[in-house]
PDB file of C-alpha atoms in Angstrom:
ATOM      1  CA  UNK A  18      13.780  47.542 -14.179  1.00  0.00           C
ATOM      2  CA  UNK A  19      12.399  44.503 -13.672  1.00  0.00           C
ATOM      3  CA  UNK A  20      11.053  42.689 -10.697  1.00  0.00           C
ATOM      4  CA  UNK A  21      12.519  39.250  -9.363  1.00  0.00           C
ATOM      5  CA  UNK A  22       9.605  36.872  -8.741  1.00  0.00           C
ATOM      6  CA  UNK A  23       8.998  37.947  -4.932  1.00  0.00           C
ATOM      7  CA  UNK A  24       9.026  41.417  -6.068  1.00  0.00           C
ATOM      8  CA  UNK A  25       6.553  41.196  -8.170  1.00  0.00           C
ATOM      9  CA  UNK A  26       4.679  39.153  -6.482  1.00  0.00           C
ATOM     10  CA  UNK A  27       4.251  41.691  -3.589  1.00  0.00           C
ATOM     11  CA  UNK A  28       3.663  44.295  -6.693  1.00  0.00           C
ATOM     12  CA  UNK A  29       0.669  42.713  -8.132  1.00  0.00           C
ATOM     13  CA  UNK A  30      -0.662  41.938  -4.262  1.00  0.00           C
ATOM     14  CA  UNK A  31      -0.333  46.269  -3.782  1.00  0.00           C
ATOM     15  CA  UNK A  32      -2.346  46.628  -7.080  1.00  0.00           C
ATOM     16  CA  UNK A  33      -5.087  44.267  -6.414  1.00  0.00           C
ATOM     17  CA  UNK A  34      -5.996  44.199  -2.661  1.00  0.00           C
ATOM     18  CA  UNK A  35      -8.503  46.742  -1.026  1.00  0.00           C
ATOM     19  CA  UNK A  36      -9.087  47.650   3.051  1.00  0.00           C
ATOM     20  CA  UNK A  37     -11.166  45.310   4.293  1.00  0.00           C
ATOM     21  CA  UNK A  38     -10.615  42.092   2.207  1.00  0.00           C
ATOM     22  CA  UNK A  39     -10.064  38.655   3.260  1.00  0.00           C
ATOM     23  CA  UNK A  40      -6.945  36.995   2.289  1.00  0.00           C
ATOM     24  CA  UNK A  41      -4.288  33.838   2.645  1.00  0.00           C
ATOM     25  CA  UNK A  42      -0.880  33.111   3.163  1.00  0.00           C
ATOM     26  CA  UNK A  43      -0.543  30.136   2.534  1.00  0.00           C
ATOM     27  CA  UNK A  44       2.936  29.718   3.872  1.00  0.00           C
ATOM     28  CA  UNK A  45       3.962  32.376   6.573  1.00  0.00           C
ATOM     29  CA  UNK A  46       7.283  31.607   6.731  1.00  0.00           C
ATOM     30  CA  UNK A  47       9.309  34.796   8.097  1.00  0.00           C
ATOM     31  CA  UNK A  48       6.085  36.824   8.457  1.00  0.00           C
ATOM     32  CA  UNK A  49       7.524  39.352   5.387  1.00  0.00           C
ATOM     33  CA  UNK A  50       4.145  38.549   3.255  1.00  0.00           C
ATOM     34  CA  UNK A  51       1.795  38.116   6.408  1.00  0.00           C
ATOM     35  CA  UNK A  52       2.849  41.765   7.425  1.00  0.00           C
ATOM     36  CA  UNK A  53       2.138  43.174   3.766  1.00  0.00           C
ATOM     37  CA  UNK A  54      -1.095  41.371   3.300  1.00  0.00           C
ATOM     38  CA  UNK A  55      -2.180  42.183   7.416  1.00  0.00           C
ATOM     39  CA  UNK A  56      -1.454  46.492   6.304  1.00  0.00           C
ATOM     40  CA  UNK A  57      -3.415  45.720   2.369  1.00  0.00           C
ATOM     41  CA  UNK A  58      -6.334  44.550   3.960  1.00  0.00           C
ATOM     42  CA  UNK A  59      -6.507  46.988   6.918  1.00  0.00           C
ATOM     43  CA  UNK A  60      -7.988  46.696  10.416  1.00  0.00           C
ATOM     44  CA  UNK A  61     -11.370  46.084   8.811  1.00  0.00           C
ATOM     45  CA  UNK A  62      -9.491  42.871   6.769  1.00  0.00           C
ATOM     46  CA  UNK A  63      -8.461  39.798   7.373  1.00  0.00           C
ATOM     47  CA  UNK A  64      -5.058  37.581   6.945  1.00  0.00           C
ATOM     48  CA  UNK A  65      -5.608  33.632   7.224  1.00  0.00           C
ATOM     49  CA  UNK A  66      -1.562  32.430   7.494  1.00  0.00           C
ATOM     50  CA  UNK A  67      -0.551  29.249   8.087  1.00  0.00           C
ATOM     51  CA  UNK A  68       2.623  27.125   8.299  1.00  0.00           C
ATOM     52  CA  UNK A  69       3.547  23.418   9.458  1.00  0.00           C
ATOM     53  CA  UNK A  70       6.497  24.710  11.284  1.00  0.00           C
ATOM     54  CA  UNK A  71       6.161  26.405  14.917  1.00  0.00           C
ATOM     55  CA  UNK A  72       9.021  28.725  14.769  1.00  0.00           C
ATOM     56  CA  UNK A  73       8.031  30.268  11.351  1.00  0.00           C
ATOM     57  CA  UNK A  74       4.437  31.336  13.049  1.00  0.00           C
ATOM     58  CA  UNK A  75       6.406  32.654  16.441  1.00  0.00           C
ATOM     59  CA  UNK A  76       8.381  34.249  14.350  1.00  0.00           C
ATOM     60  CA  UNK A  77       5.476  35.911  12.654  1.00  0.00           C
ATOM     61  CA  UNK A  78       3.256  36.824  15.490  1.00  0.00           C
ATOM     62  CA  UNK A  79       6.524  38.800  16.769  1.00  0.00           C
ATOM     63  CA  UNK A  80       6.591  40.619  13.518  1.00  0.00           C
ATOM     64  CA  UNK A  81       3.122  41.625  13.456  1.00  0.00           C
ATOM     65  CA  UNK A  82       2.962  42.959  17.354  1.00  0.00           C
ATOM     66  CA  UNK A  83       5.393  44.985  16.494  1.00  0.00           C
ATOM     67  CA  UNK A  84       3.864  46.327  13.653  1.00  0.00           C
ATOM     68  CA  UNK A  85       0.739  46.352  15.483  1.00  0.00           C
ATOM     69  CA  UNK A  86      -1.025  44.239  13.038  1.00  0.00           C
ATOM     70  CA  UNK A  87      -2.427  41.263  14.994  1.00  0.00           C
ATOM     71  CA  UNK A  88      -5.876  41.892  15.386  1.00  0.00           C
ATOM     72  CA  UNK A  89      -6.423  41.436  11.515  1.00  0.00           C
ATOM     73  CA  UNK A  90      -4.363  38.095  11.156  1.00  0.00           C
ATOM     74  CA  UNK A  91      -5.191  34.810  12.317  1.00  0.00           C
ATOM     75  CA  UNK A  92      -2.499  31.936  12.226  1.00  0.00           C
ATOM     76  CA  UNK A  93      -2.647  28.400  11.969  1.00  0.00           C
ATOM     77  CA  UNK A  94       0.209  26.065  13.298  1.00  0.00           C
ATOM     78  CA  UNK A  95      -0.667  23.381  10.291  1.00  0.00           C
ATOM     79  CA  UNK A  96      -0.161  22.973   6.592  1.00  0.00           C
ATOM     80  CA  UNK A  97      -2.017  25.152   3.657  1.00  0.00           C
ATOM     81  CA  UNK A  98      -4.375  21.669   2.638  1.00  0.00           C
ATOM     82  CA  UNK A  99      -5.958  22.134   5.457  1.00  0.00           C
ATOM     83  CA  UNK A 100      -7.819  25.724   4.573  1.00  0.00           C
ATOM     84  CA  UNK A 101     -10.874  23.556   3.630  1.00  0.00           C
ATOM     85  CA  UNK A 102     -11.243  22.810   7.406  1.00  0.00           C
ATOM     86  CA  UNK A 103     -10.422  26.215   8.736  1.00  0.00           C
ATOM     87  CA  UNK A 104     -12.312  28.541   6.603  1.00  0.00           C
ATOM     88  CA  UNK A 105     -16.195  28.734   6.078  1.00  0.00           C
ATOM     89  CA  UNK A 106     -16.594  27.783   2.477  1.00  0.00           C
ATOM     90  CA  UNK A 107     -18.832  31.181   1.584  1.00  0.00           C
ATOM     91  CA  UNK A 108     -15.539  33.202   2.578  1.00  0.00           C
ATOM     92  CA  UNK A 109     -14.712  34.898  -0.428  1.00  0.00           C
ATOM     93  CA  UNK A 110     -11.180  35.317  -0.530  1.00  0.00           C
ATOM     94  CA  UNK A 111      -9.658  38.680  -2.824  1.00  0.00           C
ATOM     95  CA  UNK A 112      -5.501  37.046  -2.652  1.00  0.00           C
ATOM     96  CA  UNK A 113      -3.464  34.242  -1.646  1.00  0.00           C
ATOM     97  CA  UNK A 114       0.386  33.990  -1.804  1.00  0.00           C
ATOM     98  CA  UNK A 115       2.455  31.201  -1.675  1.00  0.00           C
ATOM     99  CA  UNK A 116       6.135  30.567  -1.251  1.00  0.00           C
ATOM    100  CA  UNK A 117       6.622  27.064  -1.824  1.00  0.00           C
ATOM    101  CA  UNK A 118       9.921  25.499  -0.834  1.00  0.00           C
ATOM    102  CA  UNK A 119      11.573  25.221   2.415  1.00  0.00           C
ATOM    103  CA  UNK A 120      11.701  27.915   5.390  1.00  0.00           C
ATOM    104  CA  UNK A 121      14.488  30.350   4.965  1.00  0.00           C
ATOM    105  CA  UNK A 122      17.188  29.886   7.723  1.00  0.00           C
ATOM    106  CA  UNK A 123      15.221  26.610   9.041  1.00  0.00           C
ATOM    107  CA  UNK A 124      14.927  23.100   7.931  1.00  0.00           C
ATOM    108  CA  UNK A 125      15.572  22.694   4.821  1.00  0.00           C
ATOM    109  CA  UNK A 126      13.961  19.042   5.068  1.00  0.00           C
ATOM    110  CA  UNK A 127      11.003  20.308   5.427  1.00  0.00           C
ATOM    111  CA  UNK A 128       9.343  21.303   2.295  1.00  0.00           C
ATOM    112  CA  UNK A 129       6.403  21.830   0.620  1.00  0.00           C
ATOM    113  CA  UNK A 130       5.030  19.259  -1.946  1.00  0.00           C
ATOM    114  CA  UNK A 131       2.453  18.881  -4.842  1.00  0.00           C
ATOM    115  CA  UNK A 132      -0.089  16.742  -3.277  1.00  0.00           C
ATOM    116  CA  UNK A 133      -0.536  18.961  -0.444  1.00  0.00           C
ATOM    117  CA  UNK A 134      -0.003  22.542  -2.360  1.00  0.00           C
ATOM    118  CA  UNK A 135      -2.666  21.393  -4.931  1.00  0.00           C
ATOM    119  CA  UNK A 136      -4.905  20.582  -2.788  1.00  0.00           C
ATOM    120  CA  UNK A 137      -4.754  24.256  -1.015  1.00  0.00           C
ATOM    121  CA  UNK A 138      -5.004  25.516  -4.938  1.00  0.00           C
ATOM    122  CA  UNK A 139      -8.457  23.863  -5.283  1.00  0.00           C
ATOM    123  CA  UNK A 140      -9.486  25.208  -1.993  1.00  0.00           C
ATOM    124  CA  UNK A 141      -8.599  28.984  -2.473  1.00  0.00           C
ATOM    125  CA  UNK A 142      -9.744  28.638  -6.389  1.00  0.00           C
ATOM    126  CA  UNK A 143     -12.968  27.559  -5.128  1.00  0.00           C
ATOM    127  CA  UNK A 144     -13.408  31.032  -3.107  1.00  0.00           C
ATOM    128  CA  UNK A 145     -11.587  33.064  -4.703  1.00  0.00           C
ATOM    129  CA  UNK A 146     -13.461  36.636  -5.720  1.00  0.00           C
ATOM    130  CA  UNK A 147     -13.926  37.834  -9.468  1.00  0.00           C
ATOM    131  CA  UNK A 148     -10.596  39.604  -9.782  1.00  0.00           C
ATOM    132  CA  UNK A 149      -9.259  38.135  -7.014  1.00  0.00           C
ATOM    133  CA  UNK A 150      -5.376  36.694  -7.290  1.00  0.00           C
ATOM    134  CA  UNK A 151      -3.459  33.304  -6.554  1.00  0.00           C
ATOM    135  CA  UNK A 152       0.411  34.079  -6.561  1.00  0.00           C
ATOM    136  CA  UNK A 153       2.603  31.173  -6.167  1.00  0.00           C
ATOM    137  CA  UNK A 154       6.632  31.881  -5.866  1.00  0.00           C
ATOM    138  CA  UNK A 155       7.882  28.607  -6.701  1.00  0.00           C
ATOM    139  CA  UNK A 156      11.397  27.704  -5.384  1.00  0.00           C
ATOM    140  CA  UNK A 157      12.728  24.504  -7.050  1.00  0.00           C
ATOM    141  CA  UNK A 158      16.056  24.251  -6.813  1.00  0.00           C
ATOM    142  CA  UNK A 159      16.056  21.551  -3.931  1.00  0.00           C
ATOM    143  CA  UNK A 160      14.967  18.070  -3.642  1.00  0.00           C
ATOM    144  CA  UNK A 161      11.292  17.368  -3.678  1.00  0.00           C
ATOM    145  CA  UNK A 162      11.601  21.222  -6.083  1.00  0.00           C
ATOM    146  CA  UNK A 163      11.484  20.126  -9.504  1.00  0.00           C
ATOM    147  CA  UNK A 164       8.267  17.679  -8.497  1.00  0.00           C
ATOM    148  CA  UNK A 165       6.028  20.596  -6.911  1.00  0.00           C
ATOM    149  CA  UNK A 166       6.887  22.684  -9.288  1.00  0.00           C
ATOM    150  CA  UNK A 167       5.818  20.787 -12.198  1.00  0.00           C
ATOM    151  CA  UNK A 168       2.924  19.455 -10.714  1.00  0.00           C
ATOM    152  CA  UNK A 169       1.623  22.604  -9.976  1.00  0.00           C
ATOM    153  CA  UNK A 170       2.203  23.683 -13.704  1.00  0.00           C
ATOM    154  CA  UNK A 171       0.568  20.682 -15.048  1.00  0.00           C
ATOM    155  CA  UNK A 172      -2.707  21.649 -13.231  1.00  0.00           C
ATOM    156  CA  UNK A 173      -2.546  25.279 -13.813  1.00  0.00           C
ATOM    157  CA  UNK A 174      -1.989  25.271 -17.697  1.00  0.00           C
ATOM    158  CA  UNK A 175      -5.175  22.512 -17.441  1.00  0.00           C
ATOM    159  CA  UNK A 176      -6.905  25.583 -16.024  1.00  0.00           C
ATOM    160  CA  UNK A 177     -10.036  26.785 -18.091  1.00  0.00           C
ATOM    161  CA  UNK A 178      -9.569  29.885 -19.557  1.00  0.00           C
ATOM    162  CA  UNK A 179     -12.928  31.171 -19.796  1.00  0.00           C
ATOM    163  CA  UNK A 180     -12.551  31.194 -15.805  1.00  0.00           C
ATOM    164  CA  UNK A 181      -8.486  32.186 -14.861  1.00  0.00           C
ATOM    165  CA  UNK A 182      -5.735  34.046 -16.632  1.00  0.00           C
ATOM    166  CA  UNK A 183      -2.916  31.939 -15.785  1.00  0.00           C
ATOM    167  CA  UNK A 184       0.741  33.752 -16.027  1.00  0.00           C
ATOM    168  CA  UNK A 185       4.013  32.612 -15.552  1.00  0.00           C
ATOM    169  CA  UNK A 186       6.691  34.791 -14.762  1.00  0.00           C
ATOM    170  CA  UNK A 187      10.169  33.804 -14.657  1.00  0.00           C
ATOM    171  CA  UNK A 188      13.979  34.680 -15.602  1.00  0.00           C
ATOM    172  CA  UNK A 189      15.484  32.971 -18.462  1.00  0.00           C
ATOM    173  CA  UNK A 190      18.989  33.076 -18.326  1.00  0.00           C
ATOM    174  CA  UNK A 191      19.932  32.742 -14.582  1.00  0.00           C
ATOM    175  CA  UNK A 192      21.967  30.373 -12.631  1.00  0.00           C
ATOM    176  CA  UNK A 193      20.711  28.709  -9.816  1.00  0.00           C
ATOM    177  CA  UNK A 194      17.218  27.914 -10.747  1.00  0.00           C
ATOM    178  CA  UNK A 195      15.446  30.977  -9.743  1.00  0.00           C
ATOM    179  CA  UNK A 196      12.214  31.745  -8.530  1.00  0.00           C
ATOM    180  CA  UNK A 197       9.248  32.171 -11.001  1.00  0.00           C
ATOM    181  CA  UNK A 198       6.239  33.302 -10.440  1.00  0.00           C
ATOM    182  CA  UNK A 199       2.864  31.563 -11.160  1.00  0.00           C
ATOM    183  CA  UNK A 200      -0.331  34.244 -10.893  1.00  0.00           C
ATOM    184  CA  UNK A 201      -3.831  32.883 -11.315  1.00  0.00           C
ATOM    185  CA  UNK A 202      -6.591  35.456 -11.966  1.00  0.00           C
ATOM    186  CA  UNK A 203     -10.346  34.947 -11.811  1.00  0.00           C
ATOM    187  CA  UNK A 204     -12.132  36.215 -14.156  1.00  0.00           C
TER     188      UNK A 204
END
């Protein structure tokens, strides 16, 4: 059967992580992808989250004390452009996952956007690992959607192929403008 964009998101995240890696998500959210990435990487790893909203990183340091998961996650109470700032450059990063949109169950007026999502892409390219992955689950069907979602596209395709495998996974014939599912590879 196959896998809806989150799915397989989290699917290619189980195949390529190991114990003791370093990774980002880049939009914590409800903690559901902070707490996968936090038991990936192990005690010996570590989990960079952030998120611009306060109640989307409470709500994720409550999920990972009670999967007893904090000691390997460290969360930031600001946006993803500002990894540059928060991680040493030489920290070579093995995964990052986005969900780019709006906080389920929050505010739906605030949203992630190109400028700012692009400029965490750079950032996490920049350190990311031989083998390591970039997952971005875009969710367009809002206002400000349609904008990220092909900005993000136009850089990615622009990506050099000798350095990334660039896939793009995504229903055709759904209502609703679902999900898809944007993987960057380094090679």
């Amino acid at each position: 059967m196959l896998e809806n964009a989150l799915h397989y998101s989290r699917t290619l995240l189980t195949n390529t992580l190991l114990p003791g890696d370093s990774v980002i998500d880049a939009t914590v959210g409800n903690g559901n992808d902070t707490v996968l990435l936090a038991t990936l990487v192990g005690k010996y790893g570590m989990v960079y989250g952030f998120d611009l909203q306060k109640k989307a990183i409470e709500k994720t340091k409550e999920k990972l004390l009670l999967t007893s998961l904090s000691s390997q996650v460290r969360l930031f109470n600001q946006g993803h452009e500002t990894i540059g700032s928060v991680l040493p450059q030489d920290t070579p990063i093995a995964g990052a996952i986005f969900n780019l949109g709006y906080l389920p169950n929050g505010d739906k007026t605030i949203i992630t956007t190109g400028e700012t999502t692009l400029i965490a892409i750079k950032e996490i390219l920049s350190r990311l690992r031989k083998g390591g992955l970039l997952l971005l689950v875009v969710y367009h069907g809002h206002i400000g959607g349609k904008e990220e979602k092909d900005a993000v596209l136009t850089y990615v395709q622009k990506l050099s192929q000798t350095d990334y495998t660039v896939l793009r996974y995504d229903f055709l014939n759904q209502k609703n403008n679902p999900p898809l599912l944007i993987a960057i590879e380094k090679k």
